[in-house]
Short mmCIF file of C-alpha atoms and ligand atoms in Angstrom, two decimals:
data_model
loop_
_atom_site.label_atom_id
_atom_site.label_comp_id
_atom_site.label_asym_id
_atom_site.label_seq_id
_atom_site.Cartn_x
_atom_site.Cartn_y
_atom_site.Cartn_z
CA MET A 1 0.05 -0.08 -0.06
CA THR A 2 1.41 3.38 -0.84
CA GLU A 3 2.06 5.59 1.94
CA GLN A 4 1.90 9.44 2.24
CA ILE A 5 4.46 11.13 4.75
CA LEU A 6 3.29 14.31 6.50
CA THR A 7 5.28 16.38 9.14
CA LEU A 8 3.76 16.63 12.32
CA ASP A 9 2.86 20.30 11.68
CA ASP A 10 1.28 19.51 8.32
CA ALA A 11 -0.68 17.01 9.97
CA LEU A 12 -2.32 19.18 12.61
CA SER A 13 -2.64 22.10 10.22
CA LEU A 14 -4.38 19.83 7.76
CA SER A 15 -6.72 18.51 10.29
CA GLU A 16 -7.86 22.20 11.45
CA ARG A 17 -8.09 23.11 7.68
CA VAL A 18 -10.56 20.05 6.93
CA LEU A 19 -12.53 20.71 10.20
CA GLU A 20 -12.82 24.45 9.56
CA ALA A 21 -13.79 23.94 6.04
CA ASN A 22 -16.51 21.72 6.94
CA GLY A 23 -18.19 24.33 9.39
CA PHE A 24 -16.34 23.63 12.66
CA SER A 25 -15.70 26.91 14.80
CA PRO A 26 -11.89 27.62 15.48
CA ASP A 27 -12.50 26.22 19.09
CA HIS A 28 -13.91 23.04 18.23
CA ALA A 29 -11.59 22.49 15.09
CA ARG A 30 -8.40 23.19 17.39
CA ALA A 31 -9.83 20.67 20.01
CA ILE A 32 -10.69 17.89 17.61
CA ALA A 33 -7.54 18.30 15.50
CA ARG A 34 -5.33 18.07 18.39
CA THR A 35 -6.98 14.67 19.61
CA ILE A 36 -7.07 13.32 16.02
CA TRP A 37 -3.23 14.67 15.84
CA GLN A 38 -2.19 12.82 18.95
CA GLY A 39 -3.86 9.44 17.74
CA GLN A 40 -1.70 9.64 14.58
CA ARG A 41 1.29 10.70 16.29
CA ASP A 42 1.07 7.52 18.50
CA GLU A 43 0.19 5.51 15.33
CA CYS A 44 -3.51 4.70 16.48
CA GLN A 45 -4.40 4.36 13.06
CA SER A 46 -8.27 4.02 13.89
CA HIS A 47 -8.45 7.08 15.86
CA GLY A 48 -5.92 9.30 13.88
CA LEU A 49 -6.23 11.16 10.64
CA TYR A 50 -8.96 8.60 9.65
CA ARG A 51 -11.44 10.45 11.90
CA LEU A 52 -11.53 13.38 9.83
CA ILE A 53 -13.74 11.52 7.36
CA VAL A 54 -15.91 10.42 10.42
CA CYS A 55 -16.17 13.88 11.65
CA THR A 56 -16.86 15.64 8.27
CA HIS A 57 -19.66 13.29 7.58
CA THR A 58 -21.08 13.81 10.81
CA ALA A 59 -20.88 17.69 10.31
CA ARG A 60 -22.31 17.27 6.76
CA SER A 61 -25.30 15.29 8.08
CA GLY A 62 -26.43 18.22 10.03
CA LYS A 63 -26.22 15.96 13.33
CA VAL A 64 -23.39 17.63 15.38
CA SER A 65 -23.36 21.31 16.46
CA THR A 66 -20.18 22.62 15.04
CA ASP A 67 -19.88 25.80 17.34
CA ALA A 68 -22.03 25.15 20.54
CA LEU A 69 -19.96 25.97 23.52
CA PRO A 70 -20.26 23.81 26.78
CA ASP A 71 -22.11 24.72 29.80
CA ILE A 72 -19.95 23.94 32.72
CA THR A 73 -21.83 23.12 36.04
CA ASP A 74 -20.61 22.73 39.46
CA ALA A 75 -23.21 19.88 40.04
CA ALA A 76 -22.04 18.73 43.60
CA PRO A 77 -19.02 18.61 45.46
CA GLY A 78 -17.87 15.48 43.79
CA LEU A 79 -19.30 16.18 40.47
CA VAL A 80 -18.64 18.71 37.49
CA ARG A 81 -20.92 18.49 34.49
CA ALA A 82 -19.93 19.74 31.08
CA ASP A 83 -23.05 20.02 28.83
CA ALA A 84 -21.53 19.77 25.23
CA LYS A 85 -24.88 20.99 23.95
CA GLY A 86 -24.81 18.67 20.84
CA ALA A 87 -21.18 19.33 19.86
CA TYR A 88 -18.12 16.90 19.87
CA SER A 89 -16.96 16.05 23.41
CA LEU A 90 -13.63 17.42 23.31
CA LEU A 91 -13.95 21.24 23.98
CA ALA A 92 -16.55 20.11 26.90
CA PHE A 93 -13.50 17.74 28.36
CA GLU A 94 -11.00 20.63 27.93
CA ARG A 95 -13.08 23.20 29.97
CA GLY A 96 -14.29 20.81 32.59
CA LEU A 97 -10.95 19.42 33.36
CA PRO A 98 -9.47 22.28 35.56
CA ILE A 99 -12.64 21.97 37.74
CA LEU A 100 -12.41 18.37 37.99
CA VAL A 101 -8.74 18.60 38.99
CA GLU A 102 -9.58 21.09 41.67
CA LYS A 103 -12.42 19.08 43.13
CA THR A 104 -10.23 15.95 43.04
CA ARG A 105 -7.30 17.87 44.91
CA ARG A 106 -9.65 19.06 47.46
CA GLN A 107 -11.53 15.79 48.48
CA GLY A 108 -9.79 12.92 47.17
CA ILE A 109 -12.22 11.83 44.34
CA ALA A 110 -14.44 13.67 41.88
CA ALA A 111 -16.21 12.94 38.60
CA LEU A 112 -16.72 14.79 35.33
CA ALA A 113 -19.94 14.05 33.51
CA ILE A 114 -19.91 15.07 29.99
CA ASN A 115 -23.58 15.16 28.55
CA HIS A 116 -25.16 15.65 25.23
CA CYS A 117 -21.87 14.97 23.29
CA TYR A 118 -20.64 13.43 19.86
CA HIS A 119 -17.91 11.09 20.83
CA PHE A 120 -15.32 9.79 18.31
CA SER A 121 -12.07 9.84 20.14
CA ALA A 122 -9.77 7.57 21.74
CA LEU A 123 -9.87 7.97 25.53
CA TRP A 124 -6.27 7.79 26.61
CA PRO A 125 -5.50 11.59 25.68
CA GLU A 126 -8.14 12.33 28.43
CA VAL A 127 -6.66 9.80 31.04
CA GLU A 128 -3.12 10.92 30.09
CA ALA A 129 -4.14 14.84 30.86
CA ILE A 130 -5.77 13.93 34.14
CA ALA A 131 -2.60 11.83 35.04
CA ALA A 132 -0.39 14.81 34.03
CA GLU A 133 -1.83 16.48 37.21
CA GLY A 134 -0.75 13.65 39.31
CA LEU A 135 -4.14 12.02 39.86
CA VAL A 136 -5.34 8.42 38.73
CA ALA A 137 -8.21 8.50 36.04
CA LEU A 138 -10.85 6.15 34.70
CA ALA A 139 -12.85 6.95 31.78
CA MET A 140 -15.66 5.45 29.68
CA THR A 141 -18.27 5.90 27.26
CA PRO A 142 -21.11 4.12 25.22
CA SER A 143 -21.35 4.39 21.32
CA HIS A 144 -23.66 2.80 18.98
CA ALA A 145 -25.29 -0.67 19.60
CA TRP A 146 -23.16 -2.56 17.31
CA VAL A 147 -22.02 -5.12 19.91
CA ALA A 148 -24.09 -8.25 20.81
CA PRO A 149 -24.23 -9.44 24.42
CA TYR A 150 -22.47 -12.59 25.21
CA GLY A 151 -24.81 -15.21 24.09
CA GLY A 152 -26.69 -13.18 21.59
CA THR A 153 -26.27 -12.24 17.97
CA LYS A 154 -27.96 -8.55 17.76
CA GLY A 155 -26.27 -5.26 18.71
CA VAL A 156 -27.15 -4.02 22.24
CA PHE A 157 -23.81 -2.39 23.61
CA GLY A 158 -21.66 0.10 22.06
CA THR A 159 -17.73 -0.70 21.35
CA ASN A 160 -17.77 0.94 24.85
CA PRO A 161 -14.09 1.84 25.62
CA LEU A 162 -12.64 1.91 29.13
CA ALA A 163 -9.26 3.76 29.80
CA PHE A 164 -7.11 4.03 32.94
CA ALA A 165 -4.12 5.86 34.03
CA TRP A 166 -1.79 5.68 36.79
CA PRO A 167 0.79 8.65 37.16
CA HIS A 168 4.41 8.32 37.47
CA ALA A 169 6.38 11.15 38.75
CA ASP A 170 9.25 11.02 36.24
CA ALA A 171 7.67 8.98 33.37
CA PRO A 172 4.72 8.68 31.16
CA PRO A 173 1.82 7.21 33.04
CA PHE A 174 0.58 3.59 32.98
CA VAL A 175 -2.36 3.61 30.75
CA PHE A 176 -4.61 1.33 29.36
CA ASP A 177 -7.45 2.04 26.86
CA PHE A 178 -9.32 -0.51 25.07
CA ALA A 179 -12.78 -1.17 23.60
CA THR A 180 -14.75 -4.00 25.30
CA SER A 181 -15.70 -5.43 21.98
CA ALA A 182 -13.08 -7.72 20.46
CA ALA A 183 -11.81 -4.70 18.30
CA ALA A 184 -12.74 -1.12 17.88
CA ARG A 185 -15.34 -0.40 15.04
CA GLY A 186 -12.81 1.71 13.70
CA GLU A 187 -10.42 -1.30 13.25
CA ILE A 188 -13.18 -3.14 11.10
CA GLU A 189 -13.85 0.03 9.11
CA LEU A 190 -9.92 0.21 8.13
CA HIS A 191 -10.00 -3.57 7.17
CA ARG A 192 -13.06 -2.65 5.03
CA ARG A 193 -11.20 0.28 3.29
CA ALA A 194 -8.25 -2.06 2.76
CA GLY A 195 -10.31 -4.99 1.44
CA LYS A 196 -8.88 -7.01 4.15
CA ALA A 197 -10.54 -9.81 6.22
CA ILE A 198 -10.95 -9.36 9.85
CA PRO A 199 -9.85 -12.03 12.30
CA GLU A 200 -12.38 -14.63 13.62
CA GLY A 201 -13.85 -13.83 16.84
CA TRP A 202 -14.61 -10.31 16.06
CA ALA A 203 -18.16 -10.20 14.65
CA VAL A 204 -21.26 -12.15 13.46
CA ASP A 205 -22.98 -11.55 10.09
CA ALA A 206 -26.69 -10.17 9.99
CA ASP A 207 -27.89 -13.99 10.29
CA GLY A 208 -25.67 -14.35 13.30
CA HIS A 209 -23.21 -16.69 11.87
CA PRO A 210 -19.29 -16.15 12.59
CA THR A 211 -17.83 -13.95 9.88
CA THR A 212 -14.27 -12.58 8.59
CA ASP A 213 -15.84 -10.35 6.07
CA ALA A 214 -15.52 -6.73 7.13
CA GLU A 215 -18.58 -5.46 5.16
CA ALA A 216 -20.71 -8.31 6.75
CA ALA A 217 -19.43 -7.80 10.19
CA MET A 218 -20.73 -4.02 9.87
CA LYS A 219 -23.99 -5.18 8.80
CA GLY A 220 -24.19 -8.01 11.44
CA ALA A 221 -22.97 -7.55 15.10
CA MET A 222 -19.53 -7.21 16.71
CA LEU A 223 -18.67 -9.63 19.73
CA THR A 224 -17.23 -8.49 23.14
CA PHE A 225 -13.89 -9.24 24.29
CA GLY A 226 -13.24 -11.98 26.89
CA GLY A 227 -16.78 -13.48 26.28
CA HIS A 228 -19.12 -12.93 29.30
CA LYS A 229 -16.50 -10.92 31.20
CA GLY A 230 -16.26 -8.18 28.43
CA SER A 231 -20.07 -8.36 28.23
CA ALA A 232 -20.54 -7.54 31.70
CA LEU A 233 -18.06 -4.92 31.64
CA SER A 234 -19.83 -3.33 28.59
CA ALA A 235 -23.18 -3.56 30.40
CA MET A 236 -21.43 -1.44 33.39
CA ILE A 237 -20.26 1.16 31.02
CA GLU A 238 -23.53 1.62 29.36
CA LEU A 239 -24.87 2.16 33.05
CA MET A 240 -22.27 4.24 34.35
CA ALA A 241 -21.83 6.52 31.38
CA GLY A 242 -25.73 6.16 30.41
CA PRO A 243 -28.41 6.51 32.98
CA LEU A 244 -26.12 7.28 35.87
CA ILE A 245 -25.17 10.54 34.43
CA GLY A 246 -28.65 11.04 32.77
CA ASP A 247 -27.50 10.09 29.17
CA PHE A 248 -28.28 7.72 26.18
CA LEU A 249 -27.46 4.32 26.20
CA SER A 250 -26.02 2.72 23.05
CA LEU A 251 -29.33 1.63 21.87
CA GLU A 252 -30.82 4.94 22.26
CA SER A 253 -27.83 6.72 20.39
CA GLN A 254 -28.20 4.24 17.38
CA ALA A 255 -32.07 5.16 17.22
CA TYR A 256 -31.40 9.02 17.62
CA ASP A 257 -28.87 8.48 14.62
CA ALA A 258 -31.96 7.35 12.39
CA GLY A 259 -29.59 5.78 9.85
CA ALA A 260 -27.42 8.76 9.20
CA GLY A 261 -24.26 6.96 9.99
CA ALA A 262 -23.06 9.92 12.33
CA THR A 263 -20.81 9.49 15.27
CA PRO A 264 -22.51 8.33 18.25
CA TYR A 265 -24.31 10.85 20.59
CA HIS A 266 -24.31 10.05 24.20
CA GLY A 267 -22.31 11.01 27.38
CA GLU A 268 -18.96 10.18 28.92
CA LEU A 269 -17.96 9.67 32.72
CA LEU A 270 -14.33 10.47 33.96
CA ILE A 271 -13.41 9.70 37.38
CA ALA A 272 -10.35 11.15 39.15
CA ILE A 273 -8.74 10.35 42.25
CA ASP A 274 -5.84 11.89 44.36
CA PRO A 275 -3.16 9.57 45.58
CA ASN A 276 -1.95 12.00 48.01
CA ILE A 277 -5.17 11.97 49.86
CA PHE A 278 -6.01 8.03 49.36
CA MET A 279 -2.50 6.99 50.50
CA GLY A 280 -2.64 9.04 53.53
CA GLY A 281 0.57 9.98 54.90
CA GLN A 282 2.47 7.17 53.22
CA VAL A 283 2.80 8.35 49.50
CA ALA A 284 6.29 7.32 49.11
CA HIS A 285 5.96 3.88 50.51
CA HIS A 286 2.42 3.02 48.29
CA THR A 287 3.93 4.57 45.39
CA GLN A 288 7.10 2.15 45.74
CA ARG A 289 4.77 -0.92 46.00
CA ALA A 290 2.82 0.35 43.03
CA GLU A 291 6.35 0.42 41.16
CA ALA A 292 7.10 -3.25 42.31
CA LEU A 293 3.98 -4.25 40.49
CA PHE A 294 5.36 -2.76 37.09
CA ASP A 295 8.70 -4.36 37.67
CA ALA A 296 7.34 -7.74 38.17
CA ILE A 297 5.53 -7.28 34.90
CA LEU A 298 8.26 -6.03 32.98
CA GLY A 299 10.80 -8.53 34.71
CA GLN A 300 9.06 -11.61 32.97
CA GLY A 301 9.52 -9.73 29.38
CA ALA A 302 5.90 -8.88 29.13
CA ARG A 303 4.97 -5.34 27.98
CA LEU A 304 3.02 -2.72 29.61
CA PRO A 305 -0.16 -1.34 27.90
CA SER A 306 0.78 1.77 26.10
CA GLN A 307 4.50 0.79 25.58
CA ARG A 308 3.91 0.36 21.84
CA ARG A 309 2.15 3.76 21.64
CA TYR A 310 4.70 5.60 23.70
CA GLU A 311 7.52 3.93 21.55
CA ALA A 312 5.35 5.15 18.54
CA ARG A 313 5.31 8.68 19.84
CA ALA A 314 8.90 9.03 20.56
CA ARG A 315 9.32 7.58 16.93
CA SER A 316 7.17 10.18 15.32
CA LEU A 317 8.53 13.06 17.48
CA ALA A 318 12.04 11.95 16.63
CA SER A 319 11.26 11.83 12.70
CA GLY A 320 8.91 14.86 12.89
CA THR A 321 6.60 12.99 10.75
CA VAL A 322 3.62 10.65 10.40
CA SER A 323 2.49 8.18 7.69
CA ILE A 324 -1.02 7.26 6.24
CA PRO A 325 -2.15 5.41 3.30
CA LYS A 326 -2.10 7.69 0.20
CA ALA A 327 -5.81 6.69 -0.54
CA LEU A 328 -6.69 8.01 2.79
CA TYR A 329 -4.65 11.20 2.36
CA ASP A 330 -6.40 11.70 -0.94
CA ASP A 331 -10.01 11.08 0.63
CA ILE A 332 -9.00 13.61 3.20
CA LEU A 333 -7.91 16.27 0.76
CA ALA A 334 -11.04 15.80 -1.08
CA LEU A 335 -13.05 16.93 2.00
CA ILE A 336 -11.78 20.54 1.62
P1 LIG B 1 -6.24 -2.26 21.31
O1 LIG B 1 -6.63 -3.75 21.52
O2 LIG B 1 -5.37 -1.90 20.13
O3 LIG B 1 -5.39 -1.89 22.68
C1 LIG B 1 -5.79 -1.93 23.99
C2 LIG B 1 -4.97 -1.58 25.03
O4 LIG B 1 -4.26 -2.65 25.09
C3 LIG B 1 -3.89 -0.46 24.83
O5 LIG B 1 -3.59 0.17 25.88
C4 LIG B 1 -2.70 -1.39 24.18
O6 LIG B 1 -1.46 -0.59 24.47
C5 LIG B 1 -2.85 -2.51 25.18
N1 LIG B 1 -1.99 -3.64 24.67
C6 LIG B 1 -2.18 -4.27 23.30
N2 LIG B 1 -1.38 -5.16 23.29
C7 LIG B 1 -0.71 -5.56 24.53
C8 LIG B 1 0.10 -6.38 24.87
N3 LIG B 1 0.67 -7.32 24.08
N4 LIG B 1 0.70 -6.25 26.12
C9 LIG B 1 0.11 -5.33 27.03
N5 LIG B 1 -0.76 -4.35 26.47
C10 LIG B 1 -1.37 -4.58 25.29
O7 LIG B 1 -7.24 -1.06 21.53
P2 LIG B 1 -8.92 -1.16 21.03
O8 LIG B 1 -8.81 -1.76 19.49
O9 LIG B 1 -9.79 -1.91 21.92
O10 LIG B 1 -9.15 0.33 21.06
C11 LIG B 1 -8.59 1.37 20.13
C12 LIG B 1 -8.87 2.77 20.55
O11 LIG B 1 -10.17 2.88 20.33
C13 LIG B 1 -8.90 3.10 22.13
O12 LIG B 1 -7.94 4.22 22.24
C14 LIG B 1 -10.33 3.43 22.27
O13 LIG B 1 -10.47 4.48 23.35
C15 LIG B 1 -11.00 3.73 20.94
N6 LIG B 1 -12.29 3.58 21.17
C16 LIG B 1 -13.17 4.72 21.15
C17 LIG B 1 -14.45 4.58 21.23
C18 LIG B 1 -15.43 5.85 21.43
O14 LIG B 1 -16.60 5.46 21.45
N7 LIG B 1 -15.01 6.95 21.45
C19 LIG B 1 -15.09 3.24 20.93
C20 LIG B 1 -14.20 2.22 20.99
C21 LIG B 1 -12.79 2.25 20.93
P3 LIG B 1 -0.72 0.00 23.31
O15 LIG B 1 -1.49 1.03 22.44
O16 LIG B 1 0.60 0.42 23.41
O17 LIG B 1 -0.59 -1.11 22.14
O1 LIG B 2 -13.72 2.61 17.17
O2 LIG B 2 -15.37 1.63 17.89
C1 LIG B 2 -15.10 2.86 17.64
C2 LIG B 2 -15.60 3.89 17.82
C3 LIG B 2 -16.70 4.34 18.34
C4 LIG B 2 -16.81 5.65 18.25
C5 LIG B 2 -15.55 6.13 18.17
N1 LIG B 2 -14.66 5.02 17.79
#
């Protein structure tokens, strides 16, 4: 496959240009472009520059507000609400974050509920931003009802990502961020674009039969990771980032979409914890015990989640470039 090399600066400015050309206000274009750029820099192909196609389609469908400014409310001592008012989630996160951090430092634990947002992004940039403040972070969100519950064959759950970050004083945080489906929907879309089969165990077709055909998978249902365990985690995410914060389930997001094929519309829940308060007077001792856990993992030759991503980040920053398929680059240019 022919590749197109872009400098990091060009990747960011191209993203902003595409978004602004499709009606996004400068504030939204900057917040969305930055997250897309971070994804491409870390070689997360499913949530990098490819997402410009998805965001543009969603804007052109008339579904998303391209300029609404979020309303930030101090809802309770442990809760800040950011109402995205039908826009993408990222500006709401950016504006809610300082209050989340301030509340967490004051009382040890706090949550940020983002409501009424379109959500396309990876969650690790958000948990990394919370960890950069020295806080432990957890984030989750539903999507569209593409994923069958364990034992079923029809979509009920979203691909429902769960992300966690544990801060380190002098190094990037320990982070994992995964869809609770066997793979992210974006991965299946990329397989379809490339005309490649998907691995077994990712999806069933519309008749409920296992399939490795990406097109058939998108018309059928995706499967959860880890069987009944991923299914239960996915249900938890529906509940915590749906009804608990007064927002849509993935089934409701899908119904609201009404066939437009837009980005899912729902809420997101982020929880932050201050180790300085939770660890009492023994921060150094407990932090050292946490480090022993990471050493025990690495000592066996196993790798930590995000290690691949941090290595990709270092590579991109050293070369000053990112690389995407030429066909994707051409499709992105056609959006302007
Ligand atoms: P992956 O399966 O690629 O990776 C999941 C996590 O596991 C990553 O933290 C990854 O680290 C880690 N990992 C992978 N292999 C190993 C290994 N061998 N040892 C240790 N850790 C490992 O992610 P998904 O396809 O499930 O999700 C991709 C992205 O899609 C996520 O960022 C997610 O937030 C996003 N997404 C967003 C949705 C939304 O609604 N907004 C919906 C669904 C997904 P590393 O990155 O270093 O490989
Ligand atoms: O890749 O599953 C996915 C996804 C859904 C919404 C944004 N990304």
